[in-house]
CSV table of N, CA and C in Angstrom, one decimal:
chain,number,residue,atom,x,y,z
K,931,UNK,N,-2.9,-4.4,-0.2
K,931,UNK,CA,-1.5,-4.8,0.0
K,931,UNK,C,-0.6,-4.0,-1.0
K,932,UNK,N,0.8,-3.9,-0.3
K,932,UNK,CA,1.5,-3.4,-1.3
K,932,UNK,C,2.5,-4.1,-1.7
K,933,UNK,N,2.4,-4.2,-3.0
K,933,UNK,CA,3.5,-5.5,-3.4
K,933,UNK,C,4.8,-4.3,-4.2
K,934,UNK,N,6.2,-4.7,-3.7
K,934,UNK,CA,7.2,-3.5,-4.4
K,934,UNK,C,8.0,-4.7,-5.1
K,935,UNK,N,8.5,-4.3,-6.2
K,935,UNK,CA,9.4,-5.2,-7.3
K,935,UNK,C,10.9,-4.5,-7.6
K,936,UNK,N,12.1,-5.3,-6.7
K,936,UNK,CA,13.0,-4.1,-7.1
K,936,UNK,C,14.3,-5.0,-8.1
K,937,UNK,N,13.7,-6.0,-8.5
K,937,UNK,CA,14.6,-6.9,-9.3
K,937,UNK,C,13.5,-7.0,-10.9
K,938,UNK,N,14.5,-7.3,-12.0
K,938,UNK,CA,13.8,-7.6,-13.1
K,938,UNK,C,14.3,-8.9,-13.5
K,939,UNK,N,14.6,-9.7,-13.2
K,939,UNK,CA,15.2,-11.3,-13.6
K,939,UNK,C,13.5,-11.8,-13.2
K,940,UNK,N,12.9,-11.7,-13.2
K,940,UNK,CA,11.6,-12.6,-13.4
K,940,UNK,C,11.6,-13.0,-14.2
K,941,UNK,N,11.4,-14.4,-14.2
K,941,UNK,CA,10.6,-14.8,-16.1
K,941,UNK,C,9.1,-14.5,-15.4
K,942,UNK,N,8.9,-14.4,-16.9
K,942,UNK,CA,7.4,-14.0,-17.5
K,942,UNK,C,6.2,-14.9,-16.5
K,943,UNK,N,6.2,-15.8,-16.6
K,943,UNK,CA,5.7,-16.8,-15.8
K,943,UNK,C,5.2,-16.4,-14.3
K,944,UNK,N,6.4,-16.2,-13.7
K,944,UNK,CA,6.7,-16.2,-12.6
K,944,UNK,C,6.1,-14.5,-12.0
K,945,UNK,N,6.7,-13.3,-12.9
K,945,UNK,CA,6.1,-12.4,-12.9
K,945,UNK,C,4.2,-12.7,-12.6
K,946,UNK,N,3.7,-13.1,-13.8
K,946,UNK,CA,1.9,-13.2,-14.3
K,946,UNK,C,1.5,-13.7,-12.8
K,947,UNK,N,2.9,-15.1,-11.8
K,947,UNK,CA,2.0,-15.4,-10.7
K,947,UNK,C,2.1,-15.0,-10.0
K,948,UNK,N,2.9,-13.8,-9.5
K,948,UNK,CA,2.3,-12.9,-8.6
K,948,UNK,C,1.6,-11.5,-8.9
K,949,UNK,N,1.4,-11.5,-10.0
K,949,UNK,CA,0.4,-10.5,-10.8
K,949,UNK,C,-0.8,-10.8,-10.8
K,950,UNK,N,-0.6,-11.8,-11.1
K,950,UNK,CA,-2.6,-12.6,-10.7
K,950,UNK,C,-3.1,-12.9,-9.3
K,951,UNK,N,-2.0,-12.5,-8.2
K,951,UNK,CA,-2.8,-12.4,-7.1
K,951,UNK,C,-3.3,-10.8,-6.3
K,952,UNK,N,-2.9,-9.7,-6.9
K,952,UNK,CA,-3.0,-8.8,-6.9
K,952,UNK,C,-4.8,-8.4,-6.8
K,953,UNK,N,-5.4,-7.3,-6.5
K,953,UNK,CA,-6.6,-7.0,-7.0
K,953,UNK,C,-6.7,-5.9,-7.2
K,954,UNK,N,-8.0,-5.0,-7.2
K,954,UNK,CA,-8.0,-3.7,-7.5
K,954,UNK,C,-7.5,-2.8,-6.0
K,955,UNK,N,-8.0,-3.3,-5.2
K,955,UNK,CA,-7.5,-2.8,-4.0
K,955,UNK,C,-6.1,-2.8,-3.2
K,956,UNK,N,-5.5,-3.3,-4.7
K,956,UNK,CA,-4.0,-3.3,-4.2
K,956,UNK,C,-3.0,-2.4,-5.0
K,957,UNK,N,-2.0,-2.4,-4.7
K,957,UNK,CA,-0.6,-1.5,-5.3
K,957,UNK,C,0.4,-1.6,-5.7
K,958,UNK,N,1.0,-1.7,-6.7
K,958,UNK,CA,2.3,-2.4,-7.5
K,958,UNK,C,3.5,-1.3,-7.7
K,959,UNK,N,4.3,-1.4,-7.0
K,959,UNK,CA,5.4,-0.2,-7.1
K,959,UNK,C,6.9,-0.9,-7.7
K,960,UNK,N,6.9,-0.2,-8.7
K,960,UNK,CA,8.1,-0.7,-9.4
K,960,UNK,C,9.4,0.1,-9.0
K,961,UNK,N,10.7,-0.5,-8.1
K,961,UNK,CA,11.5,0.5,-8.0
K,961,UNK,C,12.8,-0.2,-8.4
K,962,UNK,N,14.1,0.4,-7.8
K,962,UNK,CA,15.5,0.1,-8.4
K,962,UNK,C,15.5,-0.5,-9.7
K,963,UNK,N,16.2,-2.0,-9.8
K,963,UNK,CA,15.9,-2.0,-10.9
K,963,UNK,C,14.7,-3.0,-11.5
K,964,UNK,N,13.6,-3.2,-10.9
K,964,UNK,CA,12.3,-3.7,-10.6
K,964,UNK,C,11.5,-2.7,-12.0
K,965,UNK,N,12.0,-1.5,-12.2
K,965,UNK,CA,11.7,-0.3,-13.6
K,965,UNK,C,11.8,-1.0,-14.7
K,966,UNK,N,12.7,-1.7,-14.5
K,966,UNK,CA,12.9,-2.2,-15.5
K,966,UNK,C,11.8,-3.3,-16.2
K,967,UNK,N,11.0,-3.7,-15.3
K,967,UNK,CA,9.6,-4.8,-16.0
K,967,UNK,C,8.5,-4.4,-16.6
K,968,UNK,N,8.6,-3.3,-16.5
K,968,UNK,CA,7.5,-2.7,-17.4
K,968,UNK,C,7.6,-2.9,-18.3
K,969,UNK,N,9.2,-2.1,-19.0
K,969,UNK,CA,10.0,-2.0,-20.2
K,969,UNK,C,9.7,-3.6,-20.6
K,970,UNK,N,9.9,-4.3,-19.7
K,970,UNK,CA,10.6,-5.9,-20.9
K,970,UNK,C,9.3,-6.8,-21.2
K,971,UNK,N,8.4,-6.4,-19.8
K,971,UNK,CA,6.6,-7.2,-20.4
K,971,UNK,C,5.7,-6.0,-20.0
K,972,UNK,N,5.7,-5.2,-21.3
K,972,UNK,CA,4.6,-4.0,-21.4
K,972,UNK,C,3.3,-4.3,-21.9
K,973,UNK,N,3.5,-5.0,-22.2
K,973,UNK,CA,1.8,-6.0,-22.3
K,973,UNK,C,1.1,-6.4,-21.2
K,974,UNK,N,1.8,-7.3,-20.4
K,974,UNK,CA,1.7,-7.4,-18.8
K,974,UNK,C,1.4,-6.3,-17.9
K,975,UNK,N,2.1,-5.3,-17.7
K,975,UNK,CA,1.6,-4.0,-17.3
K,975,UNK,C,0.3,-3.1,-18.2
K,976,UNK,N,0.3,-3.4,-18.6
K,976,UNK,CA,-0.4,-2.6,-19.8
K,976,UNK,C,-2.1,-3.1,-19.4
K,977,UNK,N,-1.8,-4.2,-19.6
K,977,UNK,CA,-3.4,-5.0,-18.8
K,977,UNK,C,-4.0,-5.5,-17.4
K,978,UNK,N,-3.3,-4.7,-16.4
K,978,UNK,CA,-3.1,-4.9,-15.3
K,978,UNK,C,-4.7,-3.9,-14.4
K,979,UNK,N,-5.4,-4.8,-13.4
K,979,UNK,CA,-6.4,-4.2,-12.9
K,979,UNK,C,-5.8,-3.6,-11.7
K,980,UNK,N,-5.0,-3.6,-11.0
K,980,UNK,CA,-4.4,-2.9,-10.5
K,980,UNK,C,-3.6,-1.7,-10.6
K,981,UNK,N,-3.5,-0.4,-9.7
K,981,UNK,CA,-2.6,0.5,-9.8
K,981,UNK,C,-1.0,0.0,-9.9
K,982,UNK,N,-0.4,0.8,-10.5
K,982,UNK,CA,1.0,0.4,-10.7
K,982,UNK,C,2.0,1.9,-11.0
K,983,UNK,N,3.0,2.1,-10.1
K,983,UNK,CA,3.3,3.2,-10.0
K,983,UNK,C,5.5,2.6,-10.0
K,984,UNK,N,6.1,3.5,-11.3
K,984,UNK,CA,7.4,3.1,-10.7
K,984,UNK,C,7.7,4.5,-10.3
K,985,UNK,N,9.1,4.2,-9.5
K,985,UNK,CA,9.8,5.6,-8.9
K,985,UNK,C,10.6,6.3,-9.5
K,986,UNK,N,10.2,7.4,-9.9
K,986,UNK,CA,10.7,7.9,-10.8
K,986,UNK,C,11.8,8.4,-11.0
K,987,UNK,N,13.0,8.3,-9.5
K,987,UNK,CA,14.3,8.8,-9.5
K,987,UNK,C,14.9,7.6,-10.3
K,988,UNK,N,14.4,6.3,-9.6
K,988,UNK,CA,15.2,5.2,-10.6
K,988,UNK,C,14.6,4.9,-11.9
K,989,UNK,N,13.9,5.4,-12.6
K,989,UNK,CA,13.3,5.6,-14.0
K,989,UNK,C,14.0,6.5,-14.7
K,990,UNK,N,14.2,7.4,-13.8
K,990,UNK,CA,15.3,8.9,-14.2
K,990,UNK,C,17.1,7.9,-14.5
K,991,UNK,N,17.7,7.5,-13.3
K,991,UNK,CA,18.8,6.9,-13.6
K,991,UNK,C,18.6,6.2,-14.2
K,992,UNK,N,17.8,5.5,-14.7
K,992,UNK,CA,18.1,4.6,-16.4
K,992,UNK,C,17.8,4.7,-17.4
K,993,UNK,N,17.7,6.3,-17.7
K,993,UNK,CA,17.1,6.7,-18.4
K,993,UNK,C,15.7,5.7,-19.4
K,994,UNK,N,14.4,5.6,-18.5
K,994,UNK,CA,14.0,5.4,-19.5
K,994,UNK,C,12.0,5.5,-19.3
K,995,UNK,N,12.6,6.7,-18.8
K,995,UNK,CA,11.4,7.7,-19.1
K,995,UNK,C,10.4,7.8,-19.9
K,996,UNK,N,10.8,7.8,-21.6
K,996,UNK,CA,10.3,7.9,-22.4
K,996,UNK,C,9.6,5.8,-22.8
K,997,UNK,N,10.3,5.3,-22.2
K,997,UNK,CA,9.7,3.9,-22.2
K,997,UNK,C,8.6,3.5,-21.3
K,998,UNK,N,8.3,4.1,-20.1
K,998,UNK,CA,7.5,3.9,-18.9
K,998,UNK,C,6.4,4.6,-19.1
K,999,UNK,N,6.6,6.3,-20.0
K,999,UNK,CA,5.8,6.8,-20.2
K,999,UNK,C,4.7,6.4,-20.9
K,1000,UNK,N,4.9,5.6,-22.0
K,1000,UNK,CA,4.2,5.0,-22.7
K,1000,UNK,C,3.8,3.8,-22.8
K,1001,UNK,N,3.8,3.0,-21.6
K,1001,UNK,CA,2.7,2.1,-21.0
K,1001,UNK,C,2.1,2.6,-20.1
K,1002,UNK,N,0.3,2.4,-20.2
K,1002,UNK,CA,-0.8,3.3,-19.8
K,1002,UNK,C,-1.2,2.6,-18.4
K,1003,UNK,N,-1.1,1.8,-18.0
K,1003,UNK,CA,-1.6,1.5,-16.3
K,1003,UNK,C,-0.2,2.0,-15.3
K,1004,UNK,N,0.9,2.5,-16.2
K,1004,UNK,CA,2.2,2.7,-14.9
K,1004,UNK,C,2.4,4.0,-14.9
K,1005,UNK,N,2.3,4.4,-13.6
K,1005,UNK,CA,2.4,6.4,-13.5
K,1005,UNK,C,4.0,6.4,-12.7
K,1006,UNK,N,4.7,7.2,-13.2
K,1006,UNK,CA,5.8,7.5,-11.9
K,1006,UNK,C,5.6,8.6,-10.7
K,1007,UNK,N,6.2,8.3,-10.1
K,1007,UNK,CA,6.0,8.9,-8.6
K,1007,UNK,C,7.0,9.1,-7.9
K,1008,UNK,N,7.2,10.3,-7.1
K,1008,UNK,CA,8.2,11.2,-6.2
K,1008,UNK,C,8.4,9.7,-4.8
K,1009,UNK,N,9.4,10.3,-4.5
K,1009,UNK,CA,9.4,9.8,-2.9
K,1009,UNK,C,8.7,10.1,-2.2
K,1010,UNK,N,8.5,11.2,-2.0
K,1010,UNK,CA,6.9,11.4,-1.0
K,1010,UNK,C,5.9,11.2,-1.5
K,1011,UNK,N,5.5,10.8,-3.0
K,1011,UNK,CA,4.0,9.7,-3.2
K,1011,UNK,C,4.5,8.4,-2.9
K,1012,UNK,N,5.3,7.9,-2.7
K,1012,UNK,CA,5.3,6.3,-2.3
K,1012,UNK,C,5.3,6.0,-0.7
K,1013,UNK,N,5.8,7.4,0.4
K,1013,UNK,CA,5.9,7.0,1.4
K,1013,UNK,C,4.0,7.0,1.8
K,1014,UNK,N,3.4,8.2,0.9
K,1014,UNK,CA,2.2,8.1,1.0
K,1014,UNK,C,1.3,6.9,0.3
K,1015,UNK,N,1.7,6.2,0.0
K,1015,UNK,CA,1.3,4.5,-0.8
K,1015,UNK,C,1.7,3.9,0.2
K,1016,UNK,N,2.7,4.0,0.8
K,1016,UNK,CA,3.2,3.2,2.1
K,1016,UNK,C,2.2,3.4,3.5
K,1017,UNK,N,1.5,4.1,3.5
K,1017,UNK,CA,0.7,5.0,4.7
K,1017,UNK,C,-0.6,4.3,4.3
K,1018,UNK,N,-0.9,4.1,2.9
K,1018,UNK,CA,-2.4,3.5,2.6
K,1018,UNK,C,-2.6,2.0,2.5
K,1019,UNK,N,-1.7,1.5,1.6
K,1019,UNK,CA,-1.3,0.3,1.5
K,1019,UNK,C,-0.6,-0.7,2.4
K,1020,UNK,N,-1.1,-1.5,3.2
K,1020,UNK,CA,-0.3,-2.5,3.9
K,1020,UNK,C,-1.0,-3.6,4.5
K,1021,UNK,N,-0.3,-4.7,5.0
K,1021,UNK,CA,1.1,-5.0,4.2
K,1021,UNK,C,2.2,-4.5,2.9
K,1022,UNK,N,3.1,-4.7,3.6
K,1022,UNK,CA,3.9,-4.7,2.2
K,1022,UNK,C,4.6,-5.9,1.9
K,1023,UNK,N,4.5,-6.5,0.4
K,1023,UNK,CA,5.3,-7.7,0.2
K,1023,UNK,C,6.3,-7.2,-1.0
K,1024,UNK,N,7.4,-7.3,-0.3
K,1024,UNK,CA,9.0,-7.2,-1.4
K,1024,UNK,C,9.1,-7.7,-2.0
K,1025,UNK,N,8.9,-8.1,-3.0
K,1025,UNK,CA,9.6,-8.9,-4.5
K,1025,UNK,C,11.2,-8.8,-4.9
């Protein structure tokens, strides 16, 4: 499954419970402003057994590159890697 996150108002909580239903065979795509969760629970991402990929145009408009870069389970990705995440992964569930 592909789960995409394009909001960051999650409390923490609420994030962890749809993060704990995730597995290895699934996909966490952080986009708009959804980039933003990495930054705010990088511990949370950080220990995550799943892949987790944000997009990196909107990483680019908020500038914060240098923050994403350096939590180690989140890679960014082009538009044409996510349409191909979208091709592997499915369902998709919107957050």
């Amino acid at each position: 499954m592909l789960y995409t996150f394009a909001e960051a108002s999650y409390p923490e909580g609420v994030l962890l419970a749809y993060l704990q239903q995730t597995t290895s065979q699934d996909a966490i795509v952080l986009w708009q402003d959804g980039v933003y969760l990495c930054v705010k629970y990088p511990e949370v991402f950080s220990s995550l057994n799943t892949s987790c990929y944000a997009l990196d145009i909107d990483v680019g408009a908020r500038n914060l590159y240098q923050f994403v870069s350096s939590i180690e389970n989140v890679k960014t990705i082009s538009l044409t890697e996510l349409v191909e995440l979208t091709e592997h992964y499915f369902p998709q569930l919107a957050l």
